mmCIF file of C-alpha atoms and ligand atoms in Angstrom:
data_model
loop_
_atom_site.group_PDB
_atom_site.id
_atom_site.type_symbol
_atom_site.label_atom_id
_atom_site.label_comp_id
_atom_site.label_asym_id
_atom_site.label_seq_id
_atom_site.Cartn_x
_atom_site.Cartn_y
_atom_site.Cartn_z
ATOM 1 C CA MET Z 26 95.908 106.227 139.916
ATOM 2 C CA LYS Z 27 93.195 103.733 141.621
ATOM 3 C CA ALA Z 28 94.021 101.105 145.191
ATOM 4 C CA VAL Z 29 96.761 98.119 144.405
ATOM 5 C CA GLU Z 30 96.489 94.948 146.820
ATOM 6 C CA ILE Z 31 99.568 94.742 147.608
ATOM 7 C CA LYS Z 32 99.408 91.829 149.683
ATOM 8 C CA PRO Z 33 95.719 90.168 150.301
ATOM 9 C CA ASP Z 34 93.711 92.744 151.085
ATOM 10 C CA ILE Z 35 95.983 95.125 151.765
ATOM 11 C CA TYR Z 36 96.168 98.059 150.111
ATOM 12 C CA TRP Z 37 97.716 101.118 148.580
ATOM 13 C CA VAL Z 38 95.018 103.752 148.511
ATOM 14 C CA GLY Z 39 97.728 106.851 148.530
ATOM 15 C CA ALA Z 40 98.066 109.779 145.894
ATOM 16 C CA ILE Z 41 101.093 110.650 142.985
ATOM 17 C CA ASP Z 42 102.353 114.749 143.714
ATOM 18 C CA TRP Z 43 103.471 114.769 140.148
ATOM 19 C CA GLY Z 44 103.685 118.500 140.093
ATOM 20 C CA VAL Z 45 106.163 118.807 143.313
ATOM 21 C CA ARG Z 46 109.057 120.867 142.605
ATOM 22 C CA ASP Z 47 110.028 122.344 146.299
ATOM 23 C CA PHE Z 48 109.042 119.709 149.693
ATOM 24 C CA HIS Z 49 110.690 122.870 151.874
ATOM 25 C CA GLY Z 50 114.074 123.719 150.227
ATOM 26 C CA TYR Z 51 114.486 120.244 148.898
ATOM 27 C CA VAL Z 52 114.208 119.840 145.576
ATOM 28 C CA THR Z 53 111.411 117.169 143.845
ATOM 29 C CA PRO Z 54 112.394 117.521 139.642
ATOM 30 C CA SER Z 55 110.458 113.477 139.799
ATOM 31 C CA GLY Z 56 107.850 114.483 142.227
ATOM 32 C CA THR Z 57 106.876 112.206 144.819
ATOM 33 C CA THR Z 58 104.010 109.981 146.234
ATOM 34 C CA TYR Z 59 102.108 110.579 148.949
ATOM 35 C CA ASN Z 60 102.060 106.632 150.523
ATOM 36 C CA ASN Z 61 99.301 105.216 152.408
ATOM 37 C CA TYR Z 62 97.562 101.210 153.020
ATOM 38 C CA LEU Z 63 94.483 99.981 153.814
ATOM 39 C CA ILE Z 64 94.267 97.243 155.559
ATOM 40 C CA MET Z 65 90.508 95.639 154.426
ATOM 41 C CA ASP Z 66 90.172 92.335 157.698
ATOM 42 C CA GLU Z 67 87.615 91.974 160.207
ATOM 43 C CA GLN Z 68 88.053 95.869 161.899
ATOM 44 C CA ILE Z 69 89.272 97.985 158.940
ATOM 45 C CA THR Z 70 92.034 99.550 159.433
ATOM 46 C CA LEU Z 71 93.816 102.934 157.355
ATOM 47 C CA ILE Z 72 97.735 103.208 157.813
ATOM 48 C CA ASP Z 73 98.375 106.669 157.250
ATOM 49 C CA THR Z 74 96.612 109.333 155.462
ATOM 50 C CA VAL Z 75 98.253 111.983 152.909
ATOM 51 C CA LYS Z 76 98.906 115.512 152.520
ATOM 52 C CA HIS Z 77 96.365 117.530 152.391
ATOM 53 C CA ASP Z 78 96.158 118.575 149.251
ATOM 54 C CA PHE Z 79 95.845 115.356 147.652
ATOM 55 C CA SER Z 80 92.815 113.526 150.703
ATOM 56 C CA GLU Z 81 90.036 113.535 147.939
ATOM 57 C CA VAL Z 82 92.125 111.523 146.264
ATOM 58 C CA THR Z 83 92.793 108.735 148.894
ATOM 59 C CA ILE Z 84 88.962 109.446 149.893
ATOM 60 C CA LYS Z 85 88.517 107.709 146.718
ATOM 61 C CA ASN Z 86 89.970 105.152 146.680
ATOM 62 C CA ILE Z 87 89.196 104.248 150.262
ATOM 63 C CA ARG Z 88 85.415 105.039 148.695
ATOM 64 C CA SER Z 89 86.397 102.342 145.500
ATOM 65 C CA ILE Z 90 87.583 99.393 148.000
ATOM 66 C CA VAL Z 91 84.851 99.924 151.227
ATOM 67 C CA ASP Z 92 82.354 102.603 152.613
ATOM 68 C CA PRO Z 93 85.248 104.632 154.724
ATOM 69 C CA ALA Z 94 82.724 105.216 157.260
ATOM 70 C CA LYS Z 95 83.067 100.965 158.523
ATOM 71 C CA ILE Z 96 87.302 101.923 158.810
ATOM 72 C CA LYS Z 97 87.327 100.528 162.588
ATOM 73 C CA ASN Z 98 91.717 101.700 163.314
ATOM 74 C CA LEU Z 99 93.409 104.507 162.454
ATOM 75 C CA VAL Z 100 97.461 104.583 162.721
ATOM 76 C CA ILE Z 101 99.638 107.208 162.514
ATOM 77 C CA ASN Z 102 102.701 106.395 161.786
ATOM 78 C CA HIS Z 103 104.221 110.005 161.712
ATOM 79 C CA ILE Z 104 102.553 113.303 162.004
ATOM 80 C CA GLU Z 105 104.485 115.605 159.628
ATOM 81 C CA PRO Z 106 102.132 117.304 157.314
ATOM 82 C CA ASP Z 107 102.890 115.312 154.190
ATOM 83 C CA HIS Z 108 101.169 112.755 155.801
ATOM 84 C CA VAL Z 109 98.313 113.858 158.755
ATOM 85 C CA SER Z 110 97.382 116.824 156.625
ATOM 86 C CA SER Z 111 94.496 115.370 155.322
ATOM 87 C CA ILE Z 112 93.728 113.731 158.927
ATOM 88 C CA ASP Z 113 90.806 115.967 159.326
ATOM 89 C CA LYS Z 114 88.809 115.058 156.500
ATOM 90 C CA VAL Z 115 89.250 111.342 156.830
ATOM 91 C CA MET Z 116 88.147 111.763 160.486
ATOM 92 C CA ASP Z 117 84.767 114.056 159.097
ATOM 93 C CA LEU Z 118 84.236 110.272 158.297
ATOM 94 C CA ILE Z 119 85.414 107.928 160.547
ATOM 95 C CA PRO Z 120 85.180 109.758 164.100
ATOM 96 C CA ASP Z 121 84.313 107.318 165.530
ATOM 97 C CA ALA Z 122 87.842 105.672 164.910
ATOM 98 C CA MET Z 123 89.974 104.700 167.269
ATOM 99 C CA ILE Z 124 93.086 106.102 166.493
ATOM 100 C CA TYR Z 125 96.929 104.830 167.403
ATOM 101 C CA ILE Z 126 100.054 106.623 167.404
ATOM 102 C CA SER Z 127 103.650 107.225 169.542
ATOM 103 C CA ASP Z 128 103.268 109.287 173.137
ATOM 104 C CA ARG Z 129 104.827 112.382 170.942
ATOM 105 C CA GLY Z 130 103.150 112.112 167.585
ATOM 106 C CA LYS Z 131 99.838 112.224 170.116
ATOM 107 C CA LYS Z 132 101.685 115.730 171.306
ATOM 108 C CA GLY Z 133 102.591 116.894 168.380
ATOM 109 C CA LEU Z 134 99.499 116.118 167.345
ATOM 110 C CA ASP Z 135 97.697 118.068 169.133
ATOM 111 C CA ARG Z 136 98.968 121.010 168.015
ATOM 112 C CA TYR Z 137 98.495 120.973 164.964
ATOM 113 C CA PHE Z 138 94.727 120.421 165.105
ATOM 114 C CA ASP Z 139 91.544 120.054 167.260
ATOM 115 C CA THR Z 140 91.809 115.852 168.799
ATOM 116 C CA SER Z 141 89.346 116.756 171.739
ATOM 117 C CA LYS Z 142 87.356 114.856 169.713
ATOM 118 C CA TRP Z 143 88.917 112.365 169.065
ATOM 119 C CA LYS Z 144 89.954 108.870 170.441
ATOM 120 C CA PHE Z 145 93.209 107.755 170.700
ATOM 121 C CA THR Z 146 95.188 104.937 171.419
ATOM 122 C CA ILE Z 147 98.819 105.700 172.399
ATOM 123 C CA VAL Z 148 100.883 102.949 171.573
ATOM 124 C CA LYS Z 149 104.988 101.927 172.195
ATOM 125 C CA THR Z 150 107.447 99.341 170.067
ATOM 126 C CA GLY Z 151 105.855 95.762 170.874
ATOM 127 C CA ASP Z 152 102.879 96.826 170.922
ATOM 128 C CA THR Z 153 99.894 95.245 169.470
ATOM 129 C CA LEU Z 154 96.775 95.563 167.009
ATOM 130 C CA THR Z 155 95.299 92.671 165.963
ATOM 131 C CA THR Z 156 92.572 92.851 163.279
ATOM 132 C CA GLY Z 157 91.442 90.048 162.037
ATOM 133 C CA LYS Z 158 93.681 87.032 160.195
ATOM 134 C CA TYR Z 159 96.539 90.360 160.529
ATOM 135 C CA THR Z 160 98.548 91.064 163.338
ATOM 136 C CA LEU Z 161 99.872 95.133 163.333
ATOM 137 C CA LEU Z 162 102.645 95.857 165.568
ATOM 138 C CA PHE Z 163 104.518 98.515 165.800
ATOM 139 C CA LEU Z 164 108.201 100.171 166.888
ATOM 140 C CA GLU Z 165 109.010 103.315 167.718
ATOM 141 C CA THR Z 166 111.825 104.521 165.435
ATOM 142 C CA PRO Z 167 112.350 108.289 167.800
ATOM 143 C CA MET Z 168 114.032 110.846 165.950
ATOM 144 C CA LEU Z 169 114.308 108.563 162.560
ATOM 145 C CA HIS Z 170 113.871 111.696 161.040
ATOM 146 C CA TRP Z 171 110.922 112.870 163.698
ATOM 147 C CA PRO Z 172 110.624 112.400 167.508
ATOM 148 C CA ASP Z 173 107.532 110.160 166.725
ATOM 149 C CA SER Z 174 108.036 109.120 164.166
ATOM 150 C CA MET Z 175 106.912 104.167 164.607
ATOM 151 C CA VAL Z 176 106.622 101.744 162.127
ATOM 152 C CA THR Z 177 104.085 98.949 161.575
ATOM 153 C CA TYR Z 178 104.797 95.433 161.240
ATOM 154 C CA VAL Z 179 102.155 93.305 159.788
ATOM 155 C CA ARG Z 180 103.292 89.834 161.242
ATOM 156 C CA GLU Z 181 101.342 87.812 158.532
ATOM 157 C CA ALA Z 182 101.976 89.581 155.678
ATOM 158 C CA LYS Z 183 105.708 89.861 156.630
ATOM 159 C CA LEU Z 184 105.425 93.688 155.270
ATOM 160 C CA LEU Z 185 106.992 96.727 156.714
ATOM 161 C CA ILE Z 186 105.027 100.521 156.175
ATOM 162 C CA SER Z 187 108.274 101.410 157.046
ATOM 163 C CA GLN Z 188 107.264 105.507 157.214
ATOM 164 C CA ASP Z 189 109.008 107.707 155.617
ATOM 165 C CA ALA Z 190 112.345 105.301 156.166
ATOM 166 C CA PHE Z 191 113.719 103.374 152.489
ATOM 167 C CA GLY Z 192 111.333 106.229 150.813
ATOM 168 C CA GLN Z 193 111.701 107.882 147.328
ATOM 169 C CA HIS Z 194 111.365 110.840 145.663
ATOM 170 C CA LEU Z 195 109.916 109.696 142.723
ATOM 171 C CA ALA Z 196 106.119 110.265 140.873
ATOM 172 C CA THR Z 197 105.854 107.307 139.150
ATOM 173 C CA THR Z 198 103.146 104.788 138.073
ATOM 174 C CA ALA Z 199 104.832 102.480 139.297
ATOM 175 C CA ARG Z 200 104.371 101.343 143.261
ATOM 176 C CA PHE Z 201 106.838 98.409 143.288
ATOM 177 C CA ASP Z 202 110.727 98.570 142.714
ATOM 178 C CA ASP Z 203 110.649 95.147 139.887
ATOM 179 C CA GLU Z 204 108.069 97.377 137.846
ATOM 180 C CA PHE Z 205 109.915 101.518 138.786
ATOM 181 C CA VAL Z 206 112.796 98.663 137.066
ATOM 182 C CA LYS Z 207 111.011 97.789 134.072
ATOM 183 C CA CYS Z 208 109.859 101.069 132.906
ATOM 184 C CA ALA Z 209 112.909 103.418 134.386
ATOM 185 C CA SER Z 210 116.228 101.933 135.474
ATOM 186 C CA HIS Z 211 118.440 100.242 138.502
ATOM 187 C CA SER Z 212 120.431 103.126 138.431
ATOM 188 C CA GLU Z 213 117.936 105.498 139.146
ATOM 189 C CA LEU Z 214 116.121 103.988 141.328
ATOM 190 C CA GLU Z 215 119.467 103.980 143.409
ATOM 191 C CA ASP Z 216 120.077 107.714 143.185
ATOM 192 C CA ALA Z 217 116.524 108.505 144.425
ATOM 193 C CA VAL Z 218 117.326 106.110 147.699
ATOM 194 C CA VAL Z 219 120.365 108.274 147.540
ATOM 195 C CA ASP Z 220 119.673 111.676 147.216
ATOM 196 C CA TYR Z 221 116.503 111.154 149.714
ATOM 197 C CA TYR Z 222 118.918 109.560 152.217
ATOM 198 C CA ALA Z 223 121.091 112.154 151.553
ATOM 199 C CA ASN Z 224 119.622 115.542 152.450
ATOM 200 C CA ILE Z 225 116.984 113.903 154.467
ATOM 201 C CA LEU Z 226 118.546 110.350 157.123
ATOM 202 C CA MET Z 227 122.084 111.269 156.922
ATOM 203 C CA PRO Z 228 121.969 113.515 160.224
ATOM 204 C CA PHE Z 229 120.639 109.453 162.172
ATOM 205 C CA GLY Z 230 122.883 106.584 160.091
ATOM 206 C CA LYS Z 231 123.830 105.761 163.923
ATOM 207 C CA LEU Z 232 120.082 105.652 164.824
ATOM 208 C CA ILE Z 233 119.379 103.882 161.416
ATOM 209 C CA LYS Z 234 122.469 101.278 162.305
ATOM 210 C CA ASN Z 235 120.443 100.013 166.254
ATOM 211 C CA LYS Z 236 117.023 100.312 164.398
ATOM 212 C CA ILE Z 237 118.205 96.990 162.330
ATOM 213 C CA ALA Z 238 119.965 95.584 164.244
ATOM 214 C CA ASP Z 239 116.557 95.565 166.528
ATOM 215 C CA ILE Z 240 114.456 94.374 164.005
ATOM 216 C CA GLN Z 241 116.729 91.976 162.649
ATOM 217 C CA LYS Z 242 117.169 91.145 167.196
ATOM 218 C CA LEU Z 243 113.691 90.477 166.883
ATOM 219 C CA GLY Z 244 113.651 88.139 163.742
ATOM 220 C CA LEU Z 245 110.979 89.925 162.161
ATOM 221 C CA GLU Z 246 110.589 88.496 158.595
ATOM 222 C CA ILE Z 247 110.497 91.432 156.060
ATOM 223 C CA ASP Z 248 110.335 90.593 152.451
ATOM 224 C CA MET Z 249 107.863 93.772 151.212
ATOM 225 C CA ILE Z 250 108.902 97.582 152.109
ATOM 226 C CA ALA Z 251 106.531 100.087 152.230
ATOM 227 C CA PRO Z 252 107.223 103.485 152.808
ATOM 228 C CA ASP Z 253 105.488 106.353 152.437
ATOM 229 C CA HIS Z 254 106.693 107.546 149.573
ATOM 230 C CA GLY Z 255 108.228 106.651 145.825
ATOM 231 C CA VAL Z 256 107.736 102.484 144.877
ATOM 232 C CA ILE Z 257 107.594 99.386 147.125
ATOM 233 C CA TRP Z 258 109.542 97.356 147.813
ATOM 234 C CA ARG Z 259 108.611 94.042 146.479
ATOM 235 C CA SER Z 260 111.607 92.330 144.917
ATOM 236 C CA SER Z 261 115.058 94.000 146.917
ATOM 237 C CA PRO Z 262 113.483 94.767 150.514
ATOM 238 C CA GLN Z 263 116.774 93.085 151.590
ATOM 239 C CA LYS Z 264 118.874 94.853 150.103
ATOM 240 C CA VAL Z 265 117.693 98.225 150.137
ATOM 241 C CA MET Z 266 117.665 97.635 154.087
ATOM 242 C CA GLN Z 267 121.610 96.390 153.407
ATOM 243 C CA ASP Z 268 121.571 99.595 151.009
ATOM 244 C CA TYR Z 269 120.827 101.904 154.405
ATOM 245 C CA LEU Z 270 123.134 100.088 156.264
ATOM 246 C CA ASP Z 271 126.547 100.848 153.774
ATOM 247 C CA MET Z 272 125.279 104.463 154.210
ATOM 248 C CA ALA Z 273 125.033 104.365 157.781
ATOM 249 C CA ASN Z 274 129.022 103.018 157.783
ATOM 250 C CA GLY Z 275 129.357 105.929 155.304
ATOM 251 C CA ARG Z 276 129.857 104.010 152.504
ATOM 252 C CA ALA Z 277 130.824 105.956 149.906
ATOM 253 C CA ALA Z 278 131.930 106.141 146.187
ATOM 254 C CA LEU Z 279 135.465 106.678 145.197
ATOM 255 C CA ARG Z 280 135.531 109.614 144.394
ATOM 256 C CA VAL Z 281 135.268 113.463 144.335
ATOM 257 C CA ALA Z 282 132.713 116.075 144.197
ATOM 258 C CA ILE Z 283 134.339 120.039 143.643
ATOM 259 C CA ILE Z 284 131.064 121.904 145.048
ATOM 260 C CA TYR Z 285 132.254 125.544 143.884
ATOM 261 C CA ASP Z 286 131.169 128.574 142.966
ATOM 262 C CA THR Z 287 132.487 131.998 141.637
ATOM 263 C CA MET Z 288 132.101 135.613 140.335
ATOM 264 C CA TRP Z 289 134.536 135.870 136.898
ATOM 265 C CA HIS Z 290 136.099 132.836 136.301
ATOM 266 C CA SER Z 291 138.755 132.250 137.880
ATOM 267 C CA THR Z 292 138.078 129.990 141.367
ATOM 268 C CA GLU Z 293 136.250 128.057 137.933
ATOM 269 C CA ARG Z 294 139.389 128.013 135.639
ATOM 270 C CA MET Z 295 140.926 126.656 138.391
ATOM 271 C CA THR Z 296 138.717 123.265 138.569
ATOM 272 C CA ILE Z 297 140.039 122.274 135.454
ATOM 273 C CA PRO Z 298 143.790 121.251 136.541
ATOM 274 C CA LEU Z 299 141.600 120.110 139.400
ATOM 275 C CA MET Z 300 139.434 118.070 138.081
ATOM 276 C CA GLN Z 301 142.910 116.435 135.790
ATOM 277 C CA GLY Z 302 144.747 115.987 138.791
ATOM 278 C CA ILE Z 303 141.898 113.478 140.401
ATOM 279 C CA LYS Z 304 141.699 111.723 137.570
ATOM 280 C CA ASP Z 305 145.104 111.289 136.244
ATOM 281 C CA GLU Z 306 145.072 109.522 139.832
ATOM 282 C CA GLY Z 307 142.497 107.615 138.736
ATOM 283 C CA VAL Z 308 139.446 108.657 141.185
ATOM 284 C CA ASP Z 309 135.758 109.778 139.593
ATOM 285 C CA CYS Z 310 135.323 113.272 139.904
ATOM 286 C CA LYS Z 311 131.900 115.227 139.476
ATOM 287 C CA VAL Z 312 132.579 118.565 139.383
ATOM 288 C CA ILE Z 313 128.868 121.024 140.390
ATOM 289 C CA LYS Z 314 128.347 124.610 140.173
ATOM 290 C CA LEU Z 315 126.573 125.883 143.000
ATOM 291 C CA ARG Z 316 124.186 128.623 141.523
ATOM 292 C CA ALA Z 317 123.393 126.050 138.158
ATOM 293 C CA THR Z 318 122.497 123.126 141.006
ATOM 294 C CA PRO Z 319 119.709 122.784 143.810
ATOM 295 C CA MET Z 320 120.918 122.329 146.813
ATOM 296 C CA SER Z 321 119.458 119.085 146.860
ATOM 297 C CA GLY Z 322 121.276 117.824 144.042
ATOM 298 C CA ALA Z 323 124.540 119.805 146.114
ATOM 299 C CA ILE Z 324 123.977 117.661 148.787
ATOM 300 C CA LYS Z 325 123.459 114.612 147.391
ATOM 301 C CA GLU Z 326 126.506 114.398 144.759
ATOM 302 C CA PHE Z 327 128.457 115.279 148.341
ATOM 303 C CA TRP Z 328 127.227 112.146 149.897
ATOM 304 C CA LYS Z 329 127.040 109.829 146.890
ATOM 305 C CA SER Z 330 131.684 110.748 146.728
ATOM 306 C CA ARG Z 331 134.541 109.890 149.707
ATOM 307 C CA GLY Z 332 136.072 112.719 149.210
ATOM 308 C CA CYS Z 333 135.125 116.953 148.211
ATOM 309 C CA LEU Z 334 136.975 120.591 146.547
ATOM 310 C CA VAL Z 335 134.734 123.087 148.321
ATOM 311 C CA GLY Z 336 135.444 126.605 145.621
ATOM 312 C CA THR Z 337 135.017 130.235 146.856
ATOM 313 C CA PRO Z 338 135.397 132.332 145.855
ATOM 314 C CA THR Z 339 136.862 135.793 148.747
ATOM 315 C CA LEU Z 340 134.191 138.346 148.767
ATOM 316 C CA ASN Z 341 134.162 141.023 151.622
ATOM 317 C CA ASN Z 342 136.845 138.709 152.979
ATOM 318 C CA ILE Z 343 134.483 136.335 153.588
ATOM 319 C CA MET Z 344 133.519 132.725 151.780
ATOM 320 C CA PHE Z 345 130.571 133.480 149.095
ATOM 321 C CA PRO Z 346 127.058 133.645 149.821
ATOM 322 C CA SER Z 347 126.141 130.243 147.940
ATOM 323 C CA VAL Z 348 128.949 128.432 149.088
ATOM 324 C CA ALA Z 349 128.455 130.222 152.934
ATOM 325 C CA GLU Z 350 124.666 128.623 151.936
ATOM 326 C CA PHE Z 351 125.947 125.281 150.735
ATOM 327 C CA LEU Z 352 128.279 124.804 154.582
ATOM 328 C CA THR Z 353 125.580 125.528 156.372
ATOM 329 C CA HIS Z 354 123.121 122.871 154.856
ATOM 330 C CA LEU Z 355 125.386 120.207 155.198
ATOM 331 C CA ARG Z 356 126.438 120.892 158.730
ATOM 332 C CA GLY Z 357 122.753 120.427 159.684
ATOM 333 C CA LEU Z 358 123.127 117.031 158.263
ATOM 334 C CA ARG Z 359 126.199 116.526 160.254
ATOM 335 C CA PRO Z 360 127.815 114.489 157.516
ATOM 336 C CA GLN Z 361 130.131 112.211 158.491
ATOM 337 C CA ASN Z 362 133.050 110.250 156.081
ATOM 338 C CA ARG Z 363 134.391 112.638 154.058
ATOM 339 C CA ILE Z 364 138.004 113.992 153.525
ATOM 340 C CA THR Z 365 137.148 117.736 152.327
ATOM 341 C CA GLY Z 366 139.882 120.515 150.967
ATOM 342 C CA ALA Z 367 139.052 123.620 149.240
ATOM 343 C CA PHE Z 368 140.275 126.146 146.851
ATOM 344 C CA GLY Z 369 139.463 129.813 145.500
ATOM 345 C CA SER Z 370 139.839 133.182 144.407
ATOM 346 C CA TYR Z 371 140.550 136.679 145.891
ATOM 347 C CA GLY Z 372 141.847 140.341 144.964
ATOM 348 C CA TRP Z 373 143.666 141.856 147.469
ATOM 349 C CA GLY Z 374 142.650 140.171 151.059
ATOM 350 C CA GLY Z 375 141.658 137.045 151.289
ATOM 351 C CA GLY Z 376 140.238 134.678 153.543
ATOM 352 C CA ALA Z 377 137.032 132.835 152.212
ATOM 353 C CA VAL Z 378 139.486 129.093 151.703
ATOM 354 C CA LYS Z 379 140.606 129.676 155.375
ATOM 355 C CA GLU Z 380 136.835 130.080 156.310
ATOM 356 C CA ALA Z 381 135.853 126.505 154.553
ATOM 357 C CA TYR Z 382 137.818 124.643 156.418
ATOM 358 C CA GLU Z 383 137.784 126.388 159.625
ATOM 359 C CA GLU Z 384 133.158 125.088 158.620
ATOM 360 C CA PHE Z 385 134.868 121.282 158.200
ATOM 361 C CA LYS Z 386 136.475 122.388 160.826
ATOM 362 C CA ARG Z 387 133.452 122.623 163.503
ATOM 363 C CA MET Z 388 131.305 119.723 161.792
ATOM 364 C CA GLY Z 389 134.120 117.939 162.037
ATOM 365 C CA LEU Z 390 134.992 115.721 158.797
ATOM 366 C CA GLU Z 391 138.755 115.109 157.652
ATOM 367 C CA VAL Z 392 140.787 118.372 156.371
ATOM 368 C CA PHE Z 393 143.588 118.295 153.959
ATOM 369 C CA GLU Z 394 145.836 121.568 153.680
ATOM 370 C CA PRO Z 395 145.704 124.460 153.637
ATOM 371 C CA GLY Z 396 144.019 124.528 149.729
ATOM 372 C CA VAL Z 397 145.184 126.690 147.061
ATOM 373 C CA GLN Z 398 144.604 129.796 146.771
ATOM 374 C CA VAL Z 399 145.096 132.263 143.722
ATOM 375 C CA VAL Z 400 145.293 135.641 143.526
ATOM 376 C CA TYR Z 401 143.658 137.496 140.222
ATOM 377 C CA ARG Z 402 143.732 135.013 137.488
ATOM 378 C CA PRO Z 403 144.952 131.527 138.109
ATOM 379 C CA SER Z 404 148.107 131.652 136.400
ATOM 380 C CA SER Z 405 149.949 128.427 134.559
ATOM 381 C CA GLU Z 406 152.149 128.095 137.728
ATOM 382 C CA ASP Z 407 148.698 128.039 139.892
ATOM 383 C CA GLU Z 408 147.150 125.351 137.288
ATOM 384 C CA SER Z 409 150.275 123.396 137.996
ATOM 385 C CA GLN Z 410 149.677 124.391 141.753
ATOM 386 C CA CYS Z 411 145.930 123.287 141.338
ATOM 387 C CA TYR Z 412 146.955 119.663 139.571
ATOM 388 C CA ASN Z 413 149.492 118.909 141.739
ATOM 389 C CA PHE Z 414 147.433 119.139 145.404
ATOM 390 C CA ALA Z 415 144.516 117.372 143.151
ATOM 391 C CA ARG Z 416 146.553 114.596 142.832
ATOM 392 C CA GLU Z 417 147.637 114.919 146.864
ATOM 393 C CA PHE Z 418 143.915 115.325 147.489
ATOM 394 C CA ALA Z 419 142.998 111.711 145.299
ATOM 395 C CA LYS Z 420 145.315 110.212 146.793
ATOM 396 C CA LYS Z 421 144.509 110.848 150.320
ATOM 397 C CA VAL Z 422 140.935 109.885 148.843
ATOM 398 C CA LYS Z 423 142.593 106.434 147.515
ATOM 399 C CA GLU Z 424 143.647 105.798 151.119
ATOM 400 C CA TYR Z 425 141.082 107.552 153.078
ATOM 401 C CA ASP Z 426 138.624 103.213 152.055
ATOM 402 C CA GLY Z 427 140.185 101.688 154.581
ATOM 403 C CA LYS Z 428 138.548 104.050 157.363
ATOM 404 C CA PHE Z 429 134.529 102.968 156.044
HETATM 405 FE FE1 FEO Q 29 107.342 111.715 154.661
HETATM 406 FE FE2 FEO Q 29 109.028 112.811 157.384
HETATM 407 O O1 FEO Q 29 107.683 113.086 156.117
#
């Protein structure tokens, strides 16, 4: 897709990746984009590059506006390879350009590339670069979500180039949020924001709150947020910031996600009375079978719901492998502000439900014990027990609202 002017003399020159479905393990059914931006000013400045497969695409987009050799500055906000792995191709065209990067960004870049011939200016929070009519202010955002991460604020354009933050994995010809909503829907866009936050930013809620507070303290006026993935927030930049704050504060729908796997359908059968008990308590419920759902989809459903019931058969006295994988993945994301419970079936020894609770406690999540276990096949009494457990769990989930 050709370059798009997003602000006077500031252009999106990125690439759309329609085909990516596995983004380092994160399943991306809607593909993604790698966004980078060209500022046409007295000192022409490029902000970020793109994934290496798309180096020719961004260079072509830049060329459609200016001879790349005229670029004076390259700002690198983040060194993860989806943004920096074409830097060598870009630097071949602009060997004398100055690279503006955080200290930790430079140290990381040295590990990926031979940087000895490139010129660098190390920047920290508060440093600026005047390109002519525009002033770029750099703000470090360490661990959001890599140590090197920073964002660039273009003062006169009221534009925050936010790197991964506020991104979405959406391949689309819409470059702006309002365009996307017109051709798709608000709910699709919101779902993409939650999916991205849950799978990438969930561990960093406290840092997100602090960084947004820093931006507010600095009194930066923002009327556009341009992330490095997905659409640019032109019509609702304040809303997406508020959504991030709400998620960082643990906001979730009054809903229970039942996330399970099954061997011979016994644990699966338990989900029916469980779901009904939750529903009869007036709480929405979504049932997710792990081997039928990408891991990142299950993580998103967990994050969207205030409560989660995990179902696991016992296999060789421990959890079913796909459930263990899910909980391991979840633990790495350091979830908070959710209430959890477990259920499952076993043949002779049992042990999986106990293990699931141990995992929840290890994560510091609130638990509703003791869960429900059935031998071999749920009887009608077992189904009643599931139903009653679910109703009590749903009551807890409703009470839990006060904790956010
Ligand atoms: Fe889109 Fe952290 O890279």
